[in-house]
Amino acid sequence: LLELIFVGFGNVARRTVRLLEQMRGRLPFDWKGVAVITARHGWAHAAAGLDMAAVLEVLDSGRSLADERRGDAADLITGLCSLRSRVANDGRLVCVETTVLDIRAGEPATSHVRAALSGGAHVVSANKGPAAFAYRALADLAEARSRQFLFEGAVMDGIPVLNLVRETLPGVVVTGFRGVINSTTNHILTALDRGEAFDAALARMQAEGIAESDPTLDVDGWDTAAKTAVLMNVLMGARVTPHDIEREGIRGVSPADVRAAAARGERLRLVASADCDAGSPRGRVRLERVAASHPFGSLEGQQNAILIRTDLLGEVGILQRDGGLTQTAYAIVSDLATIAGRLTRAPTAVVRSPEL
Amino acid sequence: LLELIFVGFGNVARRTVRLLEQMRGRLPFDWKGVAVITARHGWAHAAAGLDMAAVLEVLDSGRSLADERRGDAADLITGLCSLRSRVANDGRLVCVETTVLDIRAGEPATSHVRAALSGGAHVVSANKGPAAFAYRALADLAEARSRQFLFEGAVMDGIPVLNLVRETLPGVVVTGFRGVINSTTNHILTALDRGEAFDAALARMQAEGIAESDPTLDVDGWDTAAKTAVLMNVLMGARVTPHDIEREGIRGVSPADVRAAAARGERLRLVASADCDAGSPRGRVRLERVAASHPFGSLEGQQNAILIRTDLLGEVGILQRDGGLTQTAYAIVSDLATIAGRLTRAPTAVVRSPEL
């Protein structure tokens, strides 16, 4: 029985709770929610387990939970881990971190992860920030405490790119990758392919709720750079932050650029890539021309793809053909299943990949 | 320490041994070869471990191992499991099955797998036959003996399609798939795309060692049908054999067909597919026209791809960009790692997917 502390309770966390309910009986673990911490709608805690349906109903209707926030969430997490220390000692306490992120600094998510691991909880996060800014330190902390720090939802929603390498490619060395991993920019570029103008395409994305009201993070390549840093840190053992990634956005793209590419049988795509050619891994986010028949050329809208270069298998590709909230929620569910699965292993013999 | 019995010792097994040696220290397990059984070059057994370098040298030079074959290999496997029963009881004995297969009947590989599981050994196979013809019976036998029956190398070489679903998509229901999963036919079709004639393309593939001297199994769709049956049995809980798969080959394809497709912006590809639309799963191997920009349209030569349709994540795709002997050998290595990893779990709490 996993006990879950939800830190942040927006769309991703709510969909996660609903998915966990929907999948009861199909999952190899049971769970209960023991705490919910929100940024502006209070918090709640019940050692016996919260009535999650009631929590959803209160927050969906815009009301607040009974307890007010005092101090910051990291202190609350520390206190809750202490209250549930027996469960934490059993390795059954998990912090599910889904707060709103400042992608340029990785906070406050990184502080939340540190507090939870320090308190003996595992951490599952949908946030890119902690792994993009502090992966090595947090992974070392997790290892020292014999706890898991997992974040499959940070890249390509629920498509298992991090788990693919960790669980199914033992002993394989990742030497680089290339990917289209940001949906908003891909939506805009595919709209340009169809002849829409940049501003019109962006406005339509915003109206449909696909792009943020402040699209800077996507359009200027920050989101892609953060995901690139996560992939490099986890898959290639790099120690980079998003600020170390050479970064380009799509703001300058005109319909004329797109037409010129099309005339050559090509498409423009915002491509994340990394390689080790110069010794230490280097990451880039660049607007690239790809052949229309390339796996990246045919990606539309929410579709993402990544080609992982390995020493033994050549290139392995994984495609996300449908993305969205359910996929991200599923990533959290699958990380919880990983934690539950490892609880049944003898602690002295956990198989670790070189990166973890 | 895993003890390995090699049944069949052709190119795949030899590359596997070399890869295991090359990866020593990078893998989460140690191993020794205790027996090698060949079809025409004798067999050898040593409880303390065979000198695998010497075995490779003898067989590479075309000579035979010391012991002659008496009776059939299944009886030998039974005897060897009995000799190593203490190791089998510890769950550390593994039969690595890579014999030449009659794809129309699934033998003799299926008998070898049955003998090994009955003797308390795990089984790792690169053969499609056992899972295509007798998956449910063999999986039930493995479960009854608390042993693993794994065969990642049977489909898409070392690209982890079976492991992807089993290890990284807990609780997800696979509702169908579409894939290009036979390299020889894909080589021929891409040669036709470039203007070569069918017979010339096939002759060139045979000269280069890509196609068999008897290409019937590939060209008439038998190999693809067998892989389709494996995928349906494992991922969708079906109980089909290759004979249940609606099957079409590529023998009738002319350069004119290819040109007509190209004029419409399409490519011809041999597509394996399965769906549950009519209740029970149905499988097909069909020559299909796909858009040049579709993930299948851009596949060249050894490249394979499969799109897996799921209830929760929509479609998940996986691409093999480079295939070959090393990839197949790696599939065996990764299956051995799975077995070694599970040895460290408490036997009462092994997480099983619904299909396993």
XYZ file of C-alpha atoms in Angstrom:
712
model
C 0.000 0.000 0.000
C 1.575 3.255 -1.173
C 0.722 6.444 0.725
C 0.704 9.503 -1.526
C 1.419 13.156 -0.693
C 0.241 15.363 -3.573
C 2.255 18.587 -3.869
C 0.430 20.743 -6.364
C -3.078 19.711 -7.353
C -3.805 21.199 -10.759
C -4.955 19.435 -13.906
C -2.187 16.830 -13.957
C -2.655 15.740 -10.337
C -6.433 15.654 -10.656
C -6.288 13.538 -13.793
C -3.761 11.275 -12.039
C -6.127 10.646 -9.136
C -8.992 9.892 -11.524
C -6.776 7.556 -13.568
C -5.575 5.749 -10.440
C -9.222 5.204 -9.467
C -10.122 4.051 -12.973
C -7.195 1.594 -13.034
C -7.777 0.063 -9.589
C -7.445 -3.704 -9.972
C -5.356 -3.391 -13.150
C -2.342 -2.056 -11.244
C 0.143 -4.100 -9.232
C -0.256 -1.846 -6.185
C -2.866 -0.286 -3.915
C -2.671 3.331 -2.726
C -4.260 6.033 -0.624
C -3.841 9.811 -0.614
C -2.706 11.043 2.812
C -2.051 14.709 2.001
C -2.823 17.333 -0.642
C -0.907 20.633 -0.733
C -2.069 23.392 -3.084
C -0.559 26.806 -3.790
C -3.657 28.928 -3.263
C -6.407 26.624 -1.991
C -5.053 25.367 1.318
C -3.983 21.864 2.222
C -5.319 18.754 3.913
C -3.870 15.723 5.648
C -5.392 12.535 7.071
C -3.260 9.652 8.292
C -6.091 7.212 7.627
C -6.363 8.460 4.043
C -8.171 11.442 2.533
C -11.474 11.023 0.749
C -9.996 11.887 -2.655
C -13.406 12.174 -4.320
C -14.289 14.881 -1.793
C -10.943 16.633 -2.331
C -11.538 16.647 -6.098
C -15.051 18.005 -5.632
C -13.911 20.854 -3.335
C -11.051 21.931 -5.605
C -12.936 21.432 -8.883
C -15.607 23.809 -7.563
C -12.973 26.461 -6.797
C -13.303 26.219 -3.004
C -10.379 25.642 -0.616
C -9.278 22.774 1.590
C -9.732 23.144 5.355
C -6.181 23.967 6.382
C -4.488 27.174 5.384
C -0.949 27.207 4.012
C 1.556 28.479 6.524
C 5.174 28.861 5.456
C 6.339 27.210 2.289
C 5.445 23.846 0.823
C 8.908 22.364 1.380
C 8.496 22.825 5.151
C 5.064 21.220 4.962
C 6.533 18.251 3.083
C 9.232 17.858 5.736
C 6.590 17.924 8.460
C 4.351 15.416 6.694
C 7.243 13.002 6.087
C 8.036 13.246 9.784
C 4.410 12.535 10.730
C 4.413 9.495 8.412
C 7.949 8.384 9.289
C 6.983 4.778 9.918
C 5.523 4.518 6.406
C 8.525 6.395 5.017
C 10.864 3.916 6.704
C 8.975 1.062 5.019
C 9.607 2.763 1.654
C 5.871 3.192 1.078
C 5.580 7.012 1.219
C 5.600 8.818 -2.144
C 5.532 12.540 -2.904
C 3.716 13.255 -6.197
C 5.116 16.624 -7.304
C 3.203 18.544 -10.006
C 3.509 22.230 -9.069
C 3.731 25.097 -11.532
C 7.347 25.506 -12.553
C 9.682 28.402 -13.240
C 11.544 26.668 -16.042
C 14.397 29.170 -15.896
C 15.330 28.198 -12.323
C 13.666 24.819 -11.720
C 11.884 26.047 -8.595
C 9.972 25.512 -6.392
C 9.822 21.904 -7.590
C 13.500 21.205 -6.871
C 13.101 22.258 -3.224
C 10.021 20.066 -2.900
C 11.870 17.039 -4.285
C 14.812 17.639 -1.950
C 12.538 17.933 1.098
C 10.640 14.757 0.223
C 13.741 12.629 -0.434
C 15.369 13.974 2.737
C 12.243 12.925 4.623
C 12.493 9.363 3.312
C 9.761 9.595 0.680
C 10.107 8.474 -2.928
C 9.375 11.221 -5.452
C 7.379 11.028 -8.656
C 7.220 14.269 -10.618
C 5.797 15.496 -13.902
C 8.086 18.520 -13.648
C 11.131 18.945 -15.856
C 12.751 21.424 -13.467
C 14.359 19.197 -10.831
C 15.962 16.833 -13.340
C 16.921 19.696 -15.665
C 18.624 21.757 -12.929
C 19.716 19.368 -10.192
C 19.539 15.806 -11.467
C 22.874 14.559 -10.154
C 22.425 16.023 -6.660
C 18.866 14.711 -6.355
C 19.760 11.283 -7.773
C 22.658 11.048 -5.290
C 20.339 12.045 -2.434
C 17.784 9.444 -3.549
C 20.467 6.756 -3.737
C 21.832 7.664 -0.299
C 18.332 7.274 1.148
C 17.532 4.154 -0.964
C 14.599 5.979 -2.493
C 13.427 6.448 -6.079
C 13.282 9.794 -7.922
C 11.250 9.260 -11.107
C 9.827 11.715 -13.652
C 8.712 9.893 -16.791
C 6.063 12.581 -17.374
C 8.689 15.316 -17.767
C 9.454 14.332 -21.370
C 7.006 13.099 -24.038
C 4.060 12.820 -21.618
C 3.307 9.162 -20.911
C 5.469 7.706 -23.678
C 8.104 5.760 -21.765
C 11.367 7.216 -23.045
C 13.239 7.313 -19.711
C 11.772 3.978 -18.610
C 12.550 2.460 -22.016
C 16.260 3.007 -21.523
C 16.326 2.216 -17.784
C 14.153 -0.908 -17.859
C 14.715 -2.449 -21.290
C 18.232 -1.502 -22.433
C 20.549 -2.762 -19.667
C 24.235 -2.182 -20.360
C 23.567 -0.063 -23.450
C 25.374 3.273 -23.678
C 23.394 6.207 -25.090
C 25.740 8.285 -27.218
C 23.264 10.926 -28.370
C 19.712 11.663 -29.477
C 17.603 13.812 -31.789
C 13.988 14.619 -31.090
C 10.934 16.768 -31.672
C 9.672 17.076 -28.109
C 7.643 20.286 -27.773
C 4.017 20.141 -28.852
C 3.204 23.862 -29.045
C 6.006 24.682 -31.471
C 5.192 21.595 -33.493
C 1.539 22.663 -33.666
C 2.592 26.082 -34.936
C 5.076 24.708 -37.481
C 2.528 22.242 -38.861
C -0.006 25.116 -39.099
C 2.585 27.098 -41.078
C 3.013 24.010 -43.310
C -0.693 24.336 -44.094
C -0.347 28.027 -44.959
C -1.435 29.733 -41.734
C 0.537 32.793 -40.557
C 2.605 32.557 -37.370
C 0.561 34.986 -35.240
C -2.755 33.525 -36.409
C -1.572 29.984 -35.667
C -0.342 30.980 -32.213
C -3.588 32.812 -31.403
C -5.593 29.757 -32.445
C -3.424 27.478 -30.238
C -4.015 29.820 -27.324
C -7.764 29.934 -27.944
C -7.820 26.116 -28.007
C -5.850 25.915 -24.757
C -2.894 24.180 -26.404
C -0.474 27.101 -26.013
C -0.057 29.101 -22.793
C -1.206 32.719 -22.631
C 2.506 33.500 -22.275
C 3.939 31.275 -25.000
C 7.518 32.484 -24.485
C 8.750 29.282 -22.848
C 7.611 27.176 -25.774
C 8.184 29.555 -28.681
C 11.674 30.600 -27.604
C 12.768 27.000 -27.054
C 13.052 27.068 -23.245
C 10.747 24.096 -22.733
C 12.660 22.081 -25.339
C 15.988 23.081 -23.781
C 14.795 21.927 -20.349
C 13.722 18.564 -21.747
C 17.052 18.283 -23.581
C 18.872 18.833 -20.280
C 16.723 16.161 -18.588
C 17.451 13.628 -21.333
C 21.179 14.403 -21.312
C 21.440 14.197 -17.516
C 19.495 10.952 -17.225
C 20.432 9.052 -20.385
C 23.983 10.305 -20.973
C 25.236 11.030 -17.453
C 25.682 14.717 -18.284
C 25.660 17.503 -15.685
C 23.988 20.319 -17.565
C 21.168 22.784 -16.946
C 18.878 24.339 -19.586
C 21.242 27.330 -19.626
C 23.988 25.080 -21.039
C 21.877 24.140 -24.060
C 22.483 26.064 -27.285
C 18.981 27.411 -27.889
C 16.968 28.698 -30.835
C 13.227 29.402 -31.030
C 10.697 29.551 -33.842
C 9.721 33.234 -33.572
C 11.523 34.208 -36.755
C 9.853 31.595 -38.982
C 7.862 33.069 -41.862
C 5.473 31.394 -44.312
C 8.121 32.116 -46.958
C 10.668 30.020 -45.022
C 8.186 27.171 -44.833
C 7.371 27.433 -48.536
C 11.052 27.444 -49.457
C 11.592 24.283 -47.399
C 8.530 22.610 -48.917
C 9.845 23.390 -52.410
C 12.891 21.266 -51.511
C 10.702 18.442 -50.135
C 11.555 19.478 -46.577
C 9.838 20.608 -43.378
C 11.013 22.961 -40.631
C 11.026 21.379 -37.162
C 12.376 22.484 -33.778
C 14.858 19.698 -33.092
C 16.475 18.900 -29.744
C 19.743 17.043 -30.049
C 22.761 15.951 -28.074
C 25.992 14.244 -28.910
C 29.292 13.255 -27.346
C 31.430 13.879 -30.404
C 33.622 16.438 -28.661
C 34.103 14.325 -25.520
C 31.601 15.788 -23.079
C 27.937 15.822 -24.107
C 26.694 18.937 -25.911
C 23.024 19.842 -26.332
C 21.243 21.992 -28.892
C 17.749 23.205 -29.714
C 17.697 24.279 -33.331
C 15.248 24.990 -36.088
C 16.211 22.377 -38.664
C 15.154 21.386 -42.150
C 14.229 17.702 -42.272
C 13.103 15.644 -45.260
C 9.317 15.307 -45.458
C 9.814 11.521 -45.401
C 11.989 11.651 -42.244
C 10.251 10.402 -39.064
C 10.238 14.038 -37.849
C 8.809 15.397 -41.101
C 5.473 13.673 -40.674
C 4.876 14.731 -37.056
C 1.696 16.743 -36.661
C 0.512 18.778 -33.674
C 0.898 16.859 -30.398
C 2.980 14.143 -32.024
C 6.527 13.848 -30.698
C 9.419 11.589 -31.641
C 12.892 10.864 -30.402
C 15.692 8.859 -31.986
C 18.127 7.544 -29.382
C 21.630 6.716 -30.623
C 23.264 3.778 -28.843
C 26.571 1.950 -28.948
C 25.093 -1.528 -29.488
C 21.724 -1.149 -31.213
C 22.284 1.785 -33.544
C 19.319 4.139 -33.419
C 16.159 3.278 -31.499
C 13.166 5.536 -32.106
C 10.059 6.097 -30.061
C 6.990 7.954 -31.290
C 4.208 9.655 -29.392
C 1.298 9.676 -31.800
C -1.231 11.051 -29.274
C -0.299 13.304 -26.370
C -2.161 15.102 -23.617
C -3.211 15.198 -20.000
C -4.142 11.516 -19.698
C -0.738 10.540 -21.053
C 1.049 12.733 -18.490
C -1.111 11.335 -15.691
C -0.296 7.827 -16.881
C 3.414 8.611 -16.665
C 2.924 9.280 -12.945
C 0.951 6.046 -12.559
C 3.699 4.057 -14.293
C 6.355 5.600 -12.035
C 4.287 4.583 -8.999
C 4.147 1.044 -10.409
C 7.957 1.067 -10.723
C 8.278 2.053 -7.055
C 5.783 -0.608 -5.976
C 7.580 -3.233 -8.086
C 10.928 -2.475 -6.494
C 9.523 -2.709 -2.977
C 9.328 -6.442 -3.607
C 13.033 -6.738 -4.401
C 15.677 -7.394 -1.821
C 17.238 -3.997 -1.032
C 20.783 -5.287 -1.362
C 20.372 -6.286 -4.981
C 18.490 -3.512 -6.732
C 19.734 -3.361 -10.325
C 20.871 0.134 -11.141
C 21.624 1.558 -14.534
C 24.889 3.535 -14.696
C 22.851 6.761 -14.833
C 20.749 6.048 -11.752
C 25.623 -16.344 -11.391
C 23.506 -17.617 -14.289
C 24.393 -20.986 -15.831
C 23.621 -21.139 -19.534
C 22.736 -24.118 -21.732
C 23.025 -23.129 -25.396
C 20.679 -25.109 -27.650
C 21.692 -24.309 -31.202
C 25.005 -22.555 -31.722
C 24.819 -20.748 -35.044
C 25.474 -17.095 -35.801
C 23.032 -15.721 -33.208
C 24.368 -17.804 -30.323
C 27.989 -17.130 -31.252
C 27.404 -13.384 -31.427
C 25.554 -13.596 -28.100
C 28.534 -15.233 -26.394
C 30.886 -12.621 -27.834
C 28.548 -9.800 -26.757
C 28.235 -11.232 -23.246
C 32.037 -11.276 -23.026
C 32.288 -7.744 -24.398
C 29.687 -6.464 -21.899
C 31.150 -8.135 -18.800
C 31.142 -5.522 -16.033
C 28.402 -3.473 -17.720
C 25.738 -6.086 -16.978
C 23.965 -6.655 -13.660
C 24.767 -10.370 -13.698
C 27.608 -12.832 -14.114
C 27.300 -16.024 -16.178
C 28.995 -19.185 -17.364
C 28.190 -21.578 -20.202
C 27.689 -25.122 -18.872
C 26.496 -26.807 -22.071
C 26.414 -26.314 -25.841
C 24.194 -28.484 -28.054
C 24.538 -28.267 -31.832
C 22.579 -29.990 -34.589
C 25.480 -31.386 -36.586
C 28.654 -30.675 -34.617
C 28.170 -32.598 -31.375
C 27.669 -31.252 -27.894
C 29.662 -30.487 -24.767
C 28.941 -30.103 -21.076
C 31.042 -29.079 -18.081
C 29.541 -28.460 -14.661
C 32.395 -26.117 -13.760
C 31.761 -24.100 -16.930
C 32.891 -24.574 -20.510
C 35.781 -22.593 -21.947
C 33.531 -20.632 -24.320
C 36.477 -19.189 -26.257
C 37.576 -22.728 -27.037
C 34.028 -23.745 -28.015
C 33.819 -20.766 -30.386
C 37.192 -21.618 -31.897
C 36.257 -25.269 -32.512
C 32.901 -24.475 -34.092
C 34.088 -21.434 -36.057
C 36.719 -23.655 -37.683
C 34.030 -26.171 -38.709
C 35.185 -28.930 -36.344
C 32.916 -30.726 -33.864
C 32.612 -30.781 -30.087
C 33.814 -33.883 -28.247
C 30.487 -35.546 -27.479
C 28.307 -36.988 -30.192
C 24.566 -36.311 -30.308
C 22.516 -39.280 -29.200
C 18.727 -39.067 -29.393
C 17.112 -35.689 -29.804
C 18.016 -32.373 -28.271
C 14.909 -32.225 -26.064
C 16.063 -35.392 -24.259
C 19.539 -33.908 -23.865
C 18.011 -30.737 -22.357
C 16.001 -32.822 -19.915
C 19.114 -34.718 -18.890
C 21.202 -31.565 -18.487
C 18.510 -29.888 -16.341
C 18.493 -32.972 -14.176
C 22.294 -32.902 -13.840
C 22.123 -29.203 -12.849
C 18.981 -29.574 -10.724
C 20.434 -27.717 -7.738
C 21.137 -24.692 -9.936
C 17.722 -25.073 -11.592
C 16.068 -25.091 -8.165
C 17.842 -21.818 -7.350
C 16.350 -20.326 -10.527
C 19.827 -19.775 -11.991
C 19.727 -22.216 -14.930
C 18.807 -20.725 -18.324
C 18.319 -22.436 -21.686
C 19.314 -20.143 -24.581
C 17.364 -21.518 -27.556
C 18.464 -20.414 -31.063
C 17.981 -23.471 -33.300
C 16.943 -23.347 -36.941
C 13.166 -23.178 -37.096
C 10.459 -24.676 -39.264
C 8.233 -21.619 -39.197
C 5.226 -23.569 -40.438
C 5.174 -25.836 -37.376
C 7.258 -24.051 -34.743
C 9.528 -27.059 -34.213
C 11.910 -28.252 -32.902
C 12.173 -25.064 -30.835
C 8.835 -25.565 -29.085
C 9.872 -29.011 -27.816
C 13.168 -27.579 -26.587
C 11.401 -24.814 -24.655
C 8.972 -27.290 -23.109
C 11.789 -29.609 -22.019
C 13.778 -26.770 -20.470
C 10.859 -25.256 -18.546
C 9.811 -28.719 -17.365
C 13.349 -29.215 -16.097
C 13.206 -26.013 -14.058
C 15.285 -23.823 -16.375
C 14.296 -20.366 -17.575
C 14.189 -20.040 -21.354
C 15.465 -17.223 -23.537
C 14.861 -17.697 -27.248
C 15.425 -15.768 -30.446
C 12.936 -18.071 -32.168
C 9.462 -16.940 -33.153
C 8.132 -20.489 -33.333
C 7.381 -21.333 -29.701
C 5.520 -18.081 -29.006
C 3.794 -18.147 -32.399
C 2.509 -21.715 -32.015
C 2.272 -22.494 -28.306
C 2.551 -19.265 -26.330
C -0.287 -19.851 -23.871
C 0.730 -23.425 -23.038
C 4.389 -22.489 -22.588
C 3.585 -19.347 -20.567
C 1.327 -21.415 -18.302
C 4.071 -24.012 -17.884
C 6.587 -21.263 -17.066
C 4.235 -19.729 -14.513
C 3.524 -23.104 -12.895
C 7.276 -23.623 -12.480
C 7.929 -19.965 -11.478
C 10.269 -19.623 -14.421
C 10.602 -17.008 -17.171
C 10.018 -17.636 -20.883
C 11.373 -14.629 -22.790
C 11.963 -14.032 -26.517
C 12.565 -10.349 -27.189
C 14.728 -11.284 -30.182
C 11.810 -12.943 -31.988
C 10.397 -9.612 -33.207
C 12.339 -6.525 -34.345
C 15.753 -7.923 -33.322
C 16.999 -6.126 -30.208
C 14.463 -3.295 -30.244
C 12.524 -3.851 -27.037
C 8.932 -4.089 -28.238
C 7.819 -6.937 -25.943
C 9.815 -5.576 -23.014
C 8.496 -2.066 -23.682
C 4.934 -3.167 -23.028
C 5.750 -5.592 -20.200
C 8.170 -3.380 -18.268
C 7.054 0.187 -18.976
C 3.294 0.126 -19.644
C 1.762 -1.483 -16.525
C -2.026 -1.686 -16.606
C -2.254 -0.526 -20.229
C -4.406 -2.609 -22.572
C -3.098 -3.118 -26.109
C -6.042 -3.004 -28.491
C -4.153 -3.484 -31.749
C -1.020 -2.710 -33.732
C 0.319 -2.033 -37.226
C 3.888 -2.698 -38.203
C 6.511 -3.258 -40.866
C 8.466 -6.099 -39.274
C 10.171 -8.136 -42.008
C 13.483 -6.837 -43.302
C 13.846 -8.903 -46.478
C 10.520 -7.817 -47.959
C 11.199 -4.245 -46.928
C 14.598 -4.396 -48.631
C 12.955 -5.636 -51.832
C 10.149 -3.062 -51.739
C 12.590 -0.192 -51.178
C 14.696 -1.533 -54.072
C 11.560 -1.477 -56.251
C 10.984 2.123 -55.067
C 14.388 2.903 -56.576
C 13.483 1.265 -59.883
C 15.045 -2.203 -59.546
C 13.065 -5.204 -60.809
C 11.770 -7.763 -58.297
C 13.948 -10.698 -59.365
C 17.066 -8.547 -59.627
C 16.433 -7.045 -56.187
C 15.881 -10.480 -54.647
C 19.008 -11.898 -56.301
C 21.049 -8.996 -54.966
C 19.668 -9.506 -51.429
C 20.621 -13.189 -51.648
C 24.109 -12.350 -52.907
C 24.559 -9.939 -50.004
C 23.354 -12.546 -47.496
C 20.304 -10.503 -46.484
C 17.736 -12.872 -47.996
C 17.818 -16.667 -47.552
C 18.599 -18.924 -50.511
C 14.979 -20.063 -50.122
C 13.242 -16.723 -49.692
C 9.736 -18.234 -49.572
C 9.214 -17.672 -45.856
C 9.927 -13.970 -46.193
C 8.508 -13.233 -49.633
C 5.226 -15.079 -49.073
C 4.655 -13.394 -45.720
C 5.185 -16.428 -43.464
C 7.840 -14.744 -41.330
C 5.635 -11.664 -40.897
C 2.624 -13.837 -40.044
C 4.632 -15.672 -37.371
C 5.723 -12.369 -35.805
C 2.136 -11.123 -35.957
C 1.009 -14.217 -34.053
C 3.733 -13.657 -31.428
C 2.712 -10.028 -30.924
C -0.991 -10.904 -30.710
C -0.414 -13.762 -28.259
C 1.872 -11.775 -25.980
C 0.484 -8.234 -26.164
C -3.213 -8.923 -26.730
C -3.758 -12.236 -24.947
C -4.752 -13.938 -28.208
C -4.466 -17.665 -28.850
C -3.538 -17.780 -32.509
C -0.922 -19.495 -34.656
C 0.591 -18.186 -37.912
C -2.035 -20.251 -39.774
C -4.772 -18.032 -38.275
C -3.257 -14.881 -39.780
C -4.721 -13.621 -43.067
C -1.587 -13.637 -45.197
C -0.395 -11.932 -48.379
C 3.129 -11.823 -49.827
C 4.970 -9.475 -52.150
C 5.607 -11.873 -55.075
C 3.081 -10.160 -57.324
C 4.488 -6.655 -56.964
C 5.669 -5.127 -60.225
C 7.647 -1.949 -60.886
C 4.442 -0.597 -62.461
C 2.573 -1.064 -59.139
C 5.326 0.796 -57.334
C 5.330 3.615 -59.900
C 1.539 3.932 -59.680
C 1.761 4.242 -55.889
C 4.600 6.766 -56.135
C 2.515 8.863 -58.539
C -0.042 9.179 -55.732
C 2.648 10.066 -53.153
C 2.473 6.580 -51.681
C 4.695 3.573 -51.032
C 3.893 -0.147 -50.974
C 4.785 -1.859 -47.703
C 4.076 -5.324 -46.261
C 2.092 -4.388 -43.153
C 1.318 -6.661 -40.209
C -1.727 -5.602 -38.253
C -4.133 -6.792 -35.592
C -7.274 -5.403 -34.058
C -10.041 -6.359 -31.656
C -12.843 -4.605 -33.484
C -14.869 -7.764 -33.980
C -14.433 -8.961 -30.369
C -11.636 -11.496 -30.622
C -8.299 -10.329 -32.045
C -7.794 -10.713 -35.797
C -4.431 -10.574 -37.522
C -3.444 -9.728 -41.088
C -0.348 -9.477 -43.274
C -1.184 -7.323 -46.273
C 0.543 -5.374 -48.979
C -0.672 -1.854 -48.253
C -0.275 1.583 -49.787
C 0.972 4.054 -47.183
C 1.641 7.768 -47.579
C 5.313 8.521 -48.247
C 5.229 10.774 -45.158
C 3.783 8.017 -42.926
C 6.276 6.484 -40.448
C 6.161 3.303 -42.547
C 6.702 5.137 -45.832
C 10.219 6.232 -44.948
C 11.460 2.821 -43.763
C 14.425 1.584 -45.770
C 15.993 -1.865 -45.841
C 16.516 -3.264 -42.329
C 14.438 -0.532 -40.725
C 11.294 -1.754 -38.964
C 8.527 0.082 -37.151
C 5.489 -0.791 -35.107
C 2.647 1.395 -33.904
C 0.978 -0.066 -30.811
C -2.598 1.053 -30.157
C -3.506 1.317 -26.463
C -6.568 2.194 -24.398
C -4.875 4.920 -22.339
C -2.014 6.375 -24.366
C -3.355 6.314 -27.902
C -0.689 5.058 -30.290
C 2.880 4.426 -29.159
C 5.414 3.811 -31.898
C 8.815 2.198 -31.801
C 11.341 2.307 -34.626
C 14.277 0.071 -35.418
C 16.602 2.228 -37.470
C 19.429 -0.327 -37.581
C 18.922 -4.087 -37.423
C 21.134 -7.143 -37.592
C 22.914 -9.906 -35.752
C 24.276 -7.763 -32.902
C 20.776 -6.459 -32.223
C 19.351 -9.982 -32.030
C 22.189 -11.078 -29.749
C 21.507 -8.053 -27.548
C 17.862 -9.101 -27.233
C 19.070 -12.355 -25.656
C 21.401 -10.449 -23.340
C 18.570 -8.142 -22.225
C 16.306 -11.126 -21.537
C 19.069 -12.643 -19.391
C 19.267 -9.344 -17.508
C 15.511 -9.493 -16.898
C 15.868 -12.987 -15.421
C 18.802 -11.925 -13.247
C 16.891 -8.847 -12.070
C 13.891 -10.880 -11.006
C 16.022 -13.327 -9.046
C 16.477 -10.503 -6.565
C 12.740 -10.077 -5.997
C 10.783 -11.948 -3.388
C 9.137 -14.872 -5.229
C 5.728 -14.215 -3.695
C 5.428 -10.750 -5.149
C 6.611 -10.909 -8.731
C 4.644 -8.335 -10.712
C 2.999 -9.990 -13.674
C 1.402 -8.287 -16.611
C -2.004 -9.728 -17.562
C -0.404 -11.411 -20.568
C 2.352 -13.131 -18.623
